[in-house]
Coordinates of N, CA and C in Angstrom, one line a residue:
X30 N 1.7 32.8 -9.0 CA 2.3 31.5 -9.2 C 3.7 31.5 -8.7
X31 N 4.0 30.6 -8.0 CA 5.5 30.1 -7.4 C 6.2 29.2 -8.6
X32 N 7.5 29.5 -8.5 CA 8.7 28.8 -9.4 C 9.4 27.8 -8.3
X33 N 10.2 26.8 -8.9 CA 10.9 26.4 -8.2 C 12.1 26.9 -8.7
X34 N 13.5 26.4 -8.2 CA 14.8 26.5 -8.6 C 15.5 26.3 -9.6
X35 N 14.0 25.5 -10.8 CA 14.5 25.2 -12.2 C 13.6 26.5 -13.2
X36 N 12.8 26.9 -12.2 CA 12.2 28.1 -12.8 C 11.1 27.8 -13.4
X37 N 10.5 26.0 -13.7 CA 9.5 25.5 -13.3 C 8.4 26.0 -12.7
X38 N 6.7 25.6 -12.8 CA 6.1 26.0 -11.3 C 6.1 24.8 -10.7
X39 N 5.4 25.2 -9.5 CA 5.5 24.0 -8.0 C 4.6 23.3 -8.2
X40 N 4.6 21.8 -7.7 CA 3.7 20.7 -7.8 C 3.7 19.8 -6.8
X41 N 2.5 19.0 -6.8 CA 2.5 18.3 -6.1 C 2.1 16.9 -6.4
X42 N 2.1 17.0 -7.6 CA 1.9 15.7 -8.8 C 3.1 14.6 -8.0
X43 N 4.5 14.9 -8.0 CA 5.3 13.5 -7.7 C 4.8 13.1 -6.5
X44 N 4.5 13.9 -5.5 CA 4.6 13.4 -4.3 C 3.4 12.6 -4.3
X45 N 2.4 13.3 -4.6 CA 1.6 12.1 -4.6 C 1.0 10.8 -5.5
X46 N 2.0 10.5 -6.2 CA 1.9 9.7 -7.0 C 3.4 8.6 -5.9
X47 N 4.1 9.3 -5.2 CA 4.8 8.3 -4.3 C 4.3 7.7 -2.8
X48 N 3.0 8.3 -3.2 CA 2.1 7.2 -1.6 C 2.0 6.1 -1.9
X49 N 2.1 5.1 -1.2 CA 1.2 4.2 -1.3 C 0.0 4.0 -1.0
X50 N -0.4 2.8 -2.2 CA -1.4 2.2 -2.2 C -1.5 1.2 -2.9
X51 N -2.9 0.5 -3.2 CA -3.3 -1.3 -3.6 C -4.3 -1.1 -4.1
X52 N -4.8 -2.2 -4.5 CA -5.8 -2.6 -5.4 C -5.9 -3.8 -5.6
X53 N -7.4 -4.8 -5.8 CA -8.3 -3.9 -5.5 C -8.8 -3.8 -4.2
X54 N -9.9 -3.8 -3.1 CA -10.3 -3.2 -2.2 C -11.9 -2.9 -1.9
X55 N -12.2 -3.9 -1.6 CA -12.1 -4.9 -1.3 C -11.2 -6.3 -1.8
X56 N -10.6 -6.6 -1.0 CA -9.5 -8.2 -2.0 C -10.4 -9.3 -1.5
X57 N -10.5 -10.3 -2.8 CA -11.2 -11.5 -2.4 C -9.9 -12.7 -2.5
X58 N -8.6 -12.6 -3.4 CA -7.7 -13.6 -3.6 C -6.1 -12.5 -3.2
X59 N -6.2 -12.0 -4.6 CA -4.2 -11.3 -4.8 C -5.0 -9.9 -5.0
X60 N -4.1 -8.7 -4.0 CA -3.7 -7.7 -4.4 C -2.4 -7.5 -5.0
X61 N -2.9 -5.7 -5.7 CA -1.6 -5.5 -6.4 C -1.0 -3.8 -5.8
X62 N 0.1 -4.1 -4.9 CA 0.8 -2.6 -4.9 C 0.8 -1.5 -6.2
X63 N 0.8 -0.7 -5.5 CA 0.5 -0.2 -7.2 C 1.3 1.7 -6.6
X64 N 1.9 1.9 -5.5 CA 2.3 3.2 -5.5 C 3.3 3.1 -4.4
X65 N 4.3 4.1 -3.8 CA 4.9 3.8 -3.0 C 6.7 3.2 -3.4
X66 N 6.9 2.5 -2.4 CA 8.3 2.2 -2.9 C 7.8 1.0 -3.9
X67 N 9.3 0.6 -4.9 CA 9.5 0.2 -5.5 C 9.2 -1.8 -5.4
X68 N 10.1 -1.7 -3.8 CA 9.9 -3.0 -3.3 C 9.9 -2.9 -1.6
X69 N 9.7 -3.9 -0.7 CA 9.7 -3.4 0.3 C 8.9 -4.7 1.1
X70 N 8.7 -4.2 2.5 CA 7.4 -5.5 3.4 C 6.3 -4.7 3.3
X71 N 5.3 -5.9 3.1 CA 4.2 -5.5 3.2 C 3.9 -6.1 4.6
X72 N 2.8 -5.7 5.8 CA 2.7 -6.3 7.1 C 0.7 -6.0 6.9
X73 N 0.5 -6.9 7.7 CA -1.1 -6.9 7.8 C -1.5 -7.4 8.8
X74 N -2.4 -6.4 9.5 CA -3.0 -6.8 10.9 C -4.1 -6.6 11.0
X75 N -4.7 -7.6 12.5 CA -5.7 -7.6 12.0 C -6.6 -6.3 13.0
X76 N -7.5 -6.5 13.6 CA -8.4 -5.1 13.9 C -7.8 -4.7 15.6
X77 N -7.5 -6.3 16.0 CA -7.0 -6.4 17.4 C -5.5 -5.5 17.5
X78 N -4.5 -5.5 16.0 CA -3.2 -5.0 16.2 C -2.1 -6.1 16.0
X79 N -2.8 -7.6 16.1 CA -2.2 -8.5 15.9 C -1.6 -8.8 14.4
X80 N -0.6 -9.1 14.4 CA 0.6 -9.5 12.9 C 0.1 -11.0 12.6
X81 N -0.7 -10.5 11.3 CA -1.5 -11.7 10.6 C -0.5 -12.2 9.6
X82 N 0.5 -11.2 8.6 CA 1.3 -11.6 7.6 C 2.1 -10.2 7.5
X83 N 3.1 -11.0 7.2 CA 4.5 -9.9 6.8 C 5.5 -11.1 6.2
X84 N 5.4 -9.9 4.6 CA 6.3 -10.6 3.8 C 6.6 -9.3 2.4
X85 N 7.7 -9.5 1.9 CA 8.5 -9.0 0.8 C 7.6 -9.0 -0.5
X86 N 7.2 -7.3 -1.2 CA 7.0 -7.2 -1.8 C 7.4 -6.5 -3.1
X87 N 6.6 -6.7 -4.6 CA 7.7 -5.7 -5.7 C 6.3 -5.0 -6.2
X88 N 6.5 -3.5 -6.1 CA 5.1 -2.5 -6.5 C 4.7 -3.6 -8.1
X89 N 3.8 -3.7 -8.7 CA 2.8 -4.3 -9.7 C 2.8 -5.7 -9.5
X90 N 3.2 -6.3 -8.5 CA 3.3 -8.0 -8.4 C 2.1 -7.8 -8.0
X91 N 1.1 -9.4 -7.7 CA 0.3 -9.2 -7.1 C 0.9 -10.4 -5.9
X92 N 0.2 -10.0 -4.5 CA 0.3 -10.4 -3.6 C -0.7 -11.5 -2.8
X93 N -0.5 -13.2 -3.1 CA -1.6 -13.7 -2.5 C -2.2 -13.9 -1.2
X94 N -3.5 -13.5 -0.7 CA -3.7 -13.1 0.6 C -4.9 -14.1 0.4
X95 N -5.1 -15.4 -0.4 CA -5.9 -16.3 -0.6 C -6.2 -17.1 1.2
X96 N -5.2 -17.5 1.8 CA -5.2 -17.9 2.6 C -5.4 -17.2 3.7
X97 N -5.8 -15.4 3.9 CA -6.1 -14.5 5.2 C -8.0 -15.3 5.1
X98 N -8.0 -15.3 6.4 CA -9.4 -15.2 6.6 C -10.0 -13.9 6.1
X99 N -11.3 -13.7 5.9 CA -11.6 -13.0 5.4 C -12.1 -11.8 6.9
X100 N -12.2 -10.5 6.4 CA -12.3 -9.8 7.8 C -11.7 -8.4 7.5
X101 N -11.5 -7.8 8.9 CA -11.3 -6.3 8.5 C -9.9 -6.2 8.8
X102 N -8.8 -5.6 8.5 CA -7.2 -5.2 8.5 C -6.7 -4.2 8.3
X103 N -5.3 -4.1 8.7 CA -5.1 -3.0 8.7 C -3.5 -3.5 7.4
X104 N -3.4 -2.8 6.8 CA -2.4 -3.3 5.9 C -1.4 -1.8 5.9
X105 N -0.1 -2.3 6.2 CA 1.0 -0.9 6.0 C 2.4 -2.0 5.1
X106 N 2.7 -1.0 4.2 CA 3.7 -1.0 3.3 C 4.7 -0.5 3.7
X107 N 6.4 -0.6 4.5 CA 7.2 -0.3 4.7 C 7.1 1.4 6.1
X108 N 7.1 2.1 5.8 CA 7.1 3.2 7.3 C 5.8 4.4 6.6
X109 N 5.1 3.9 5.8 CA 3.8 4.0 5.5 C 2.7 4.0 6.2
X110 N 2.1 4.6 6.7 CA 0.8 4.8 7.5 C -0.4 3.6 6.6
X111 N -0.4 2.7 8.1 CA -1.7 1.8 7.8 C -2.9 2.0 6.5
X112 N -3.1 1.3 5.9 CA -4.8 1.6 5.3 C -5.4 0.3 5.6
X113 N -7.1 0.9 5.5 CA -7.9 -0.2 5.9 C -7.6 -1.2 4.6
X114 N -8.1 -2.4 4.7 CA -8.2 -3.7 3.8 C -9.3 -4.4 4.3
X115 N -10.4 -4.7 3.6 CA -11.1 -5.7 3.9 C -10.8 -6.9 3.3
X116 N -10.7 -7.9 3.5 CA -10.5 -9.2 3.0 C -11.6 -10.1 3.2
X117 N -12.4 -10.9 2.0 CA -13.5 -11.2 1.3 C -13.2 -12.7 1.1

C-alpha cells in the first residue's frame, strides 16, 4: 500500500467523482449536470461537428434541450472530452 504526504493511502475516489457527466441519457426534455465543474458552457453538436447549442451552465440545474431535434450528439462541458447524447 502507498501513502500520500498526509500519510493517508492513495485514491482515486476525488478525481473521479470530478469528471463530468449528465443525466438522464437518453434526454427526452431537461438534462441535469451532475459532475465536473461547478459552472461553466455546456456546447452540443451534432454527428456532422456542427454547433447545435452553447450556453452557461450550474452542475444540478437542469438544462432545457426541449427545443434540440431529437437525434444523435455529441455534448462537451467546458475542456471536457465530448460524450455521446441521444436526444428523444
Amino acid at each position: 500500500m502507498f501513502s500520500g504526504a498526509s500519510g493517508g493511502p492513495l485514491g482515486t475516489r476525488a478525481a473521479a467523482s470530478a469528471r463530468a457527466s449528465f443525466y438522464p441519457n437518453p434526454v427526452a426534455g431537461a438534462l441535469t449536470v451532475a459532475g465536473g465543474a461547478a459552472a461553466g458552457t455546456l456546447r452540443l453538436r451534432d454527428a456532422a461537428g456542427r454547433a447545435v447549442l452553447a450556453q452557461a451552465y450550474r452542475r444540478g440545474q437542469p438544462v432545457d434541450l426541449s427545443a434540440v431535434a431529437p437525434g444523435r450528439y455529441w455534448l462537451q462541458l467546458d475542456q471536457e472530452p465530448p460524450l455521446p447524447l441521444l436526444k428523444r
